[in-house]
Coordinates of N, CA and C in Angstrom, one line a residue:
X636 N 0.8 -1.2 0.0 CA 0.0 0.0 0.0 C 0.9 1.2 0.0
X637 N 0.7 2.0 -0.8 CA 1.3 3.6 -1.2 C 0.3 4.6 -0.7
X638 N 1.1 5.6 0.1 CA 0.1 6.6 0.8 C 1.0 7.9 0.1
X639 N 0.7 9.1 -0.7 CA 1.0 10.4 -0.8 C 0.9 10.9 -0.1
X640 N 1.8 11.9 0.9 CA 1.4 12.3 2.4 C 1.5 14.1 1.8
X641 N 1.2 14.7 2.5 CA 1.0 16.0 2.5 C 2.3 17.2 2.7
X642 N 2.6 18.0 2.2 CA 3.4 19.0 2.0 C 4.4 19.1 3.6
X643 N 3.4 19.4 4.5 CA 3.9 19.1 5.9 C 3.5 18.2 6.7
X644 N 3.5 17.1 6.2 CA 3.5 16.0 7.1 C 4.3 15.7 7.8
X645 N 4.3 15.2 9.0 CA 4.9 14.9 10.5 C 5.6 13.3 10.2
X646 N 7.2 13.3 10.8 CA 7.5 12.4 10.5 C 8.0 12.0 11.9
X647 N 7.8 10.3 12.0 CA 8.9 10.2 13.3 C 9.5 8.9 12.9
X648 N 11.0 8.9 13.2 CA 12.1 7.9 13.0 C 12.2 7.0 14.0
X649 N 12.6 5.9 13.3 CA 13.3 4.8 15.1 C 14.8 4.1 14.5
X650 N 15.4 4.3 15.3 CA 16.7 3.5 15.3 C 16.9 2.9 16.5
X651 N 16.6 1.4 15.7 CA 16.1 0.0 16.7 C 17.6 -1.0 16.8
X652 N 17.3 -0.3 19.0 CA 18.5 -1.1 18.5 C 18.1 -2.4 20.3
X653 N 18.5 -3.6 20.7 CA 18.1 -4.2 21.5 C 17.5 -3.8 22.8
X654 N 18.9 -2.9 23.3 CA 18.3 -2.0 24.1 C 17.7 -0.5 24.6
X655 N 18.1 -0.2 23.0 CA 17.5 1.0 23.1 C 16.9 1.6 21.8
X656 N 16.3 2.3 21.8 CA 15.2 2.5 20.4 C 15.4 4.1 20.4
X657 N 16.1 4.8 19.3 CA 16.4 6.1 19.6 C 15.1 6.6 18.6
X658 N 14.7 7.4 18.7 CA 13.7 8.5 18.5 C 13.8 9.7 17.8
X659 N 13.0 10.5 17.1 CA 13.7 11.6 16.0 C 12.2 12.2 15.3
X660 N 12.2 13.6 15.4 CA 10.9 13.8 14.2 C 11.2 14.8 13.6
X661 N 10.8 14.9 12.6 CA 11.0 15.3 11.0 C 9.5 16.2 10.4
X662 N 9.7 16.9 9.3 CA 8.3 17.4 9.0 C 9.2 17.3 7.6
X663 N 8.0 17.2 6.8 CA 8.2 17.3 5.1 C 8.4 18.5 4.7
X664 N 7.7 19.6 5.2 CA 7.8 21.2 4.7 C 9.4 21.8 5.2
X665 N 9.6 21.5 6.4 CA 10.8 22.1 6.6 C 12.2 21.5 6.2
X666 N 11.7 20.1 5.9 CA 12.8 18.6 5.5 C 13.9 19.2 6.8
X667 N 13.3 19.1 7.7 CA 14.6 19.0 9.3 C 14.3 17.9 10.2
X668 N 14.9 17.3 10.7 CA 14.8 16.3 11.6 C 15.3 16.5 13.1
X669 N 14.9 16.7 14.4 CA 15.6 16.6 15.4 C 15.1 15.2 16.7
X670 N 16.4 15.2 17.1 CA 16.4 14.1 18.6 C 15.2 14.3 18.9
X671 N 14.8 13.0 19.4 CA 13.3 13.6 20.6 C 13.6 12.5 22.1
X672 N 13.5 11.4 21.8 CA 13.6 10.9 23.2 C 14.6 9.3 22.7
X673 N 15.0 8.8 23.8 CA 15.5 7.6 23.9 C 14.7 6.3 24.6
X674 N 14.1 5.5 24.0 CA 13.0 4.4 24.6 C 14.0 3.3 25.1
X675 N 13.8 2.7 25.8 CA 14.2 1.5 26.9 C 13.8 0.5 26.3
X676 N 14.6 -0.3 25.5 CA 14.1 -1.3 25.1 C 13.6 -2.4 25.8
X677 N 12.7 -2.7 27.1 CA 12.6 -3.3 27.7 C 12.1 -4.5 27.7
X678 N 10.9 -4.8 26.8 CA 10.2 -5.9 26.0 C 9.2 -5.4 25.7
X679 N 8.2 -6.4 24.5 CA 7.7 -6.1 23.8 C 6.5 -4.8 24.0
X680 N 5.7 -5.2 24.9 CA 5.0 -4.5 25.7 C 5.4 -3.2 26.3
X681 N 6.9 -3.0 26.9 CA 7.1 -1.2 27.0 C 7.2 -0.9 25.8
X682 N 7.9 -1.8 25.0 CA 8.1 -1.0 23.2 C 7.2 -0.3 23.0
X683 N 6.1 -1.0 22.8 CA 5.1 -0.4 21.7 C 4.4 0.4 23.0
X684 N 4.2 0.5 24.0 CA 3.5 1.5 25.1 C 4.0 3.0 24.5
X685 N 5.5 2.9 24.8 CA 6.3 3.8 24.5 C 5.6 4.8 23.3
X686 N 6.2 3.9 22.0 CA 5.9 4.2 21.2 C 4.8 4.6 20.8
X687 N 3.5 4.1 20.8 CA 2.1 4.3 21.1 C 2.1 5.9 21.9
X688 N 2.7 5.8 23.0 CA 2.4 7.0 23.9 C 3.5 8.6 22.7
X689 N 4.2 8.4 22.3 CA 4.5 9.4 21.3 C 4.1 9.6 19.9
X690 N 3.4 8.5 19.4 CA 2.5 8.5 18.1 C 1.1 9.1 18.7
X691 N 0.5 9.0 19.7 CA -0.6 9.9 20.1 C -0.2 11.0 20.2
X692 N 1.0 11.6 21.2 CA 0.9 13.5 21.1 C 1.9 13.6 20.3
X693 N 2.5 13.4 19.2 CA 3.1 13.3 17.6 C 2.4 13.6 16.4
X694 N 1.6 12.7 16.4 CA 0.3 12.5 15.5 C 1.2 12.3 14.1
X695 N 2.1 11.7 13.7 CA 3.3 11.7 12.5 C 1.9 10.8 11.8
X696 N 2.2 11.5 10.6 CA 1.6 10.7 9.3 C 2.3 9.5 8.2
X697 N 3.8 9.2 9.2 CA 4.2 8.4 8.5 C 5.6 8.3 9.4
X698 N 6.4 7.1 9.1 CA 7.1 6.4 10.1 C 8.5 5.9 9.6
X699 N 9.5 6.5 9.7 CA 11.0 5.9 9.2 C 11.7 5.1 10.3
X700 N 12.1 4.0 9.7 CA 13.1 3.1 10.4 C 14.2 2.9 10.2
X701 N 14.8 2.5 10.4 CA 16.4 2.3 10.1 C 16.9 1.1 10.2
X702 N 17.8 1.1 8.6 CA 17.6 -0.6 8.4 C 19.3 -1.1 8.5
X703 N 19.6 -1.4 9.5 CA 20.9 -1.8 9.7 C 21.6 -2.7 9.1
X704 N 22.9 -2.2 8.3 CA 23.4 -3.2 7.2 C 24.9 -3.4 7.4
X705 N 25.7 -4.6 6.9 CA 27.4 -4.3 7.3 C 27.7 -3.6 6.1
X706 N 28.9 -3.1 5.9 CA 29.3 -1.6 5.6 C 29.2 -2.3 3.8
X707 N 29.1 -4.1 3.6 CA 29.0 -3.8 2.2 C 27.5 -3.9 1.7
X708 N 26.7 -3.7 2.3 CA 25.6 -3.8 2.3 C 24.6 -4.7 2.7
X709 N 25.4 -5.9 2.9 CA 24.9 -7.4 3.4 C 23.8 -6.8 4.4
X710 N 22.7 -7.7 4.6 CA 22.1 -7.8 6.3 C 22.7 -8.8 7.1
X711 N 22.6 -7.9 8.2 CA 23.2 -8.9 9.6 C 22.1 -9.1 10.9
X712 N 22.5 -9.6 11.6 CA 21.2 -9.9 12.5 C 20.8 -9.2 12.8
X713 N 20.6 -7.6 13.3 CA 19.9 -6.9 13.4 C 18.9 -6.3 12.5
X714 N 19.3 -6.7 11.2 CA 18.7 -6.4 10.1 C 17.0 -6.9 10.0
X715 N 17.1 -8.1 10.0 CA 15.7 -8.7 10.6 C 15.2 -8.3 11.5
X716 N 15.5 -8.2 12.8 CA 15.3 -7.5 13.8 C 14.4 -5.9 13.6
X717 N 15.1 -5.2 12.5 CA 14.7 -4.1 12.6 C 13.5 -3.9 11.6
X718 N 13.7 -4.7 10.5 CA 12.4 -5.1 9.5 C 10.8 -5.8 10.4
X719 N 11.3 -6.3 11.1 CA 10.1 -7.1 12.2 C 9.3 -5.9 12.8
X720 N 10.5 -5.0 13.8 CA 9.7 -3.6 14.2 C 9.2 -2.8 13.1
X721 N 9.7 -2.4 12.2 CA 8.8 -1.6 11.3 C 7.3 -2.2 10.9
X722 N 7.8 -3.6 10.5 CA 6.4 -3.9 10.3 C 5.2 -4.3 11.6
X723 N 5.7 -4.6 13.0 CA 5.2 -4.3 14.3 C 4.2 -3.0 14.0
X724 N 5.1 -2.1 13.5 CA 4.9 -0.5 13.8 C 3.5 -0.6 12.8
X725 N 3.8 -1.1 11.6 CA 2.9 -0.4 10.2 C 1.2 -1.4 11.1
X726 N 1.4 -2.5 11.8 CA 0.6 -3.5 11.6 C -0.1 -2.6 13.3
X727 N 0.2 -2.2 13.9 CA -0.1 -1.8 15.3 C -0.8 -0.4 15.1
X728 N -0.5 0.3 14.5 CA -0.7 1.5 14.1 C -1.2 2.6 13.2
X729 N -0.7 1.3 12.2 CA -1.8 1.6 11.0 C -1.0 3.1 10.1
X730 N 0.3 3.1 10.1 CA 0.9 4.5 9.5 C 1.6 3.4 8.3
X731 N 2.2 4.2 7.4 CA 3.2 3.9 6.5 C 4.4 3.8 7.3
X732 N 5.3 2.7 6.8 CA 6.3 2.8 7.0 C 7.7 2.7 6.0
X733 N 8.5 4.0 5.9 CA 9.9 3.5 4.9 C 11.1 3.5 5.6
X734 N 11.7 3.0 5.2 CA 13.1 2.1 5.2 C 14.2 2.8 4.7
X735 N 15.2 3.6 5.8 CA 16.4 4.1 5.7 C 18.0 3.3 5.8
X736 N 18.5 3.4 4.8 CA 20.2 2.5 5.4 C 21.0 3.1 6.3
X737 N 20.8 2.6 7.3 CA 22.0 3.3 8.5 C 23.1 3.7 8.8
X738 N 23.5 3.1 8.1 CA 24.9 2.5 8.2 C 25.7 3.6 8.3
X739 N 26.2 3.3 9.5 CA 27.4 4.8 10.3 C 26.6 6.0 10.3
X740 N 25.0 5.5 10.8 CA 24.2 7.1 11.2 C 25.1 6.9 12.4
X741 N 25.4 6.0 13.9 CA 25.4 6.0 14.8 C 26.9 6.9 15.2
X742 N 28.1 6.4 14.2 CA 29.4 7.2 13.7 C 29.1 8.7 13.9
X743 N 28.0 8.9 12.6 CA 28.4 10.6 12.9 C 27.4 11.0 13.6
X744 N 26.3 10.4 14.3 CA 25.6 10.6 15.4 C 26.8 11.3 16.9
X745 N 27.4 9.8 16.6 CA 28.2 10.5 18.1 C 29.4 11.5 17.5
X746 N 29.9 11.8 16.2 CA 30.5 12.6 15.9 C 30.2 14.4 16.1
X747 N 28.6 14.4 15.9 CA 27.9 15.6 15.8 C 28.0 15.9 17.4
X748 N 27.3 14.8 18.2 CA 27.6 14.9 19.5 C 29.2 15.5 20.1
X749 N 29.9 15.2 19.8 CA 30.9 15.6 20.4 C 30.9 16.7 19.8
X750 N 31.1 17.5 18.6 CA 31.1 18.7 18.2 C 30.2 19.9 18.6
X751 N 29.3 19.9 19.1 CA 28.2 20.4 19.9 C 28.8 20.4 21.4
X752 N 29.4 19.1 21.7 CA 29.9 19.6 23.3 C 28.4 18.4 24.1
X753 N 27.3 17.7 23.5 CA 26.1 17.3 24.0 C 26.5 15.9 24.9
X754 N 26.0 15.9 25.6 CA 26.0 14.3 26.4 C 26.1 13.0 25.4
X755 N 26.6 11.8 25.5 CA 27.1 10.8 24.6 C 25.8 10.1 25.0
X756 N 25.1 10.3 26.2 CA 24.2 9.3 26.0 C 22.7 9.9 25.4
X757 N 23.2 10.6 24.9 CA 21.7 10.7 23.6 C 22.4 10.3 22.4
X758 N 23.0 9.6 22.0 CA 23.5 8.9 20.5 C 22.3 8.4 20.2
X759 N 21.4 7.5 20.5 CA 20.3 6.7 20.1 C 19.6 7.7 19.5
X760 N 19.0 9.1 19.6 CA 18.2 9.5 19.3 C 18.7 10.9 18.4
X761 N 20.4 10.5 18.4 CA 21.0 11.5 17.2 C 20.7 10.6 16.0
X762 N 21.3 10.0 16.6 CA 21.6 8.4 15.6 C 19.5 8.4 14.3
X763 N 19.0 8.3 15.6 CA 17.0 8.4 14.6 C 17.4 10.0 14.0
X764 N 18.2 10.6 14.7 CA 17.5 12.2 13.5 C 18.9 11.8 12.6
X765 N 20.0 11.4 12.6 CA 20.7 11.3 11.8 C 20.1 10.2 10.3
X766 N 19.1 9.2 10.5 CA 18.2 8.8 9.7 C 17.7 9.1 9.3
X767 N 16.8 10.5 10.2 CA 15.8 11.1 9.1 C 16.1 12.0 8.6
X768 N 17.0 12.9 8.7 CA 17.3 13.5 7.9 C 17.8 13.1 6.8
X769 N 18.7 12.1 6.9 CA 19.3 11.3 5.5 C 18.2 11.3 4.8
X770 N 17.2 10.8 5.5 CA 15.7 10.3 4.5 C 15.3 11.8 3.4
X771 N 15.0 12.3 4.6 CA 14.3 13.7 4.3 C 15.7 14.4 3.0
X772 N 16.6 14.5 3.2 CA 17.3 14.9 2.2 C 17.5 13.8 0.9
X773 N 16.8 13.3 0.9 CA 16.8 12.3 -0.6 C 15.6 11.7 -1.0
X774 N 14.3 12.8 -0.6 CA 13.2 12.5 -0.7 C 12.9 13.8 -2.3
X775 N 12.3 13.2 -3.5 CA 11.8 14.1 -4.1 C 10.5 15.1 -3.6
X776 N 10.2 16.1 -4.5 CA 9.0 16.9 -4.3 C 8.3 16.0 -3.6
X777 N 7.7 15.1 -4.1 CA 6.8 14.1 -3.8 C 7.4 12.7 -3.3
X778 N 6.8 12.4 -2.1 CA 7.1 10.7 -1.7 C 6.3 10.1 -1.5
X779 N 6.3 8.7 -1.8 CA 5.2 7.9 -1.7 C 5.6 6.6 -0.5
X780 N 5.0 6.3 0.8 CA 5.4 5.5 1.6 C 4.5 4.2 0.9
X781 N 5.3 3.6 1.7 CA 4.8 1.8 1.6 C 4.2 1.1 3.1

């Protein structure tokens, strides 16, 4: 299923990782992404609490994940892992979900962090706006989610 979403449509990212699920929102009109929170990966049940509890006062019209790959593209176990949550997300929720390549968002996640001077333990949720922005900057006029 293909959804056209709207000029300023509300985006929110996840970079899924065992223990921690970093977080990120984005808007189509301004194509900016920033950090928002860091979720506990605790089991299944805080996951989606979590997440449920920021897709209600969020209200995003659509949902980026981050698809974890080794540096030659291969998937690796987390890669499944992270395909499972997205589609968790699309089936729980009922949003679109697309699919970002990660690979060394988390690198210059903690890189930006240190250049800023910010705490190292928000990487998780540089790391989701380091996603979405990638996304958002390689999105034409128009996008169409899946």
């Amino acid at each position: 299923m293909s959804a056209a979403l709207s000029r300023d449509a509300t985006l929110l990212a996840f970079d899924y990782g065992e223990k921690r699920i970093g977080v990120a929102i984005g808007n189509l009109l301004t194509r900016t992404a920033r950090a928002l929170v860091i979720v506990p990966n605790l089991n299944r049940e805080h996951r989606f609490k979590a997440v449920g509890e920021l897709i209600a006062e969020w209200k995003p019209d659509a949902l980026v994940v981050g698809l974890p790959l080794h540096p030659d593209g291969a998937p690796h176990e987390m890669t499944q892992r992270a395909l499972r949550f997205g589609n968790q997300l699309n089936g729980r929720f009922n949003l679109p979900v697309s699919w970002v390549d990660e690979r060394y968002s988390s690198v210059e996640a903690r890189a930006g962090l240190r250049a800023r001077g910010d705490a190292a333990n928000r990487v998780d949720a540089e790391a989701a706006r380091v996603i979405l922005q990638q996304f958002l900057d390689g999105l034409p006029d128009q996008h169409e989610f899946n």
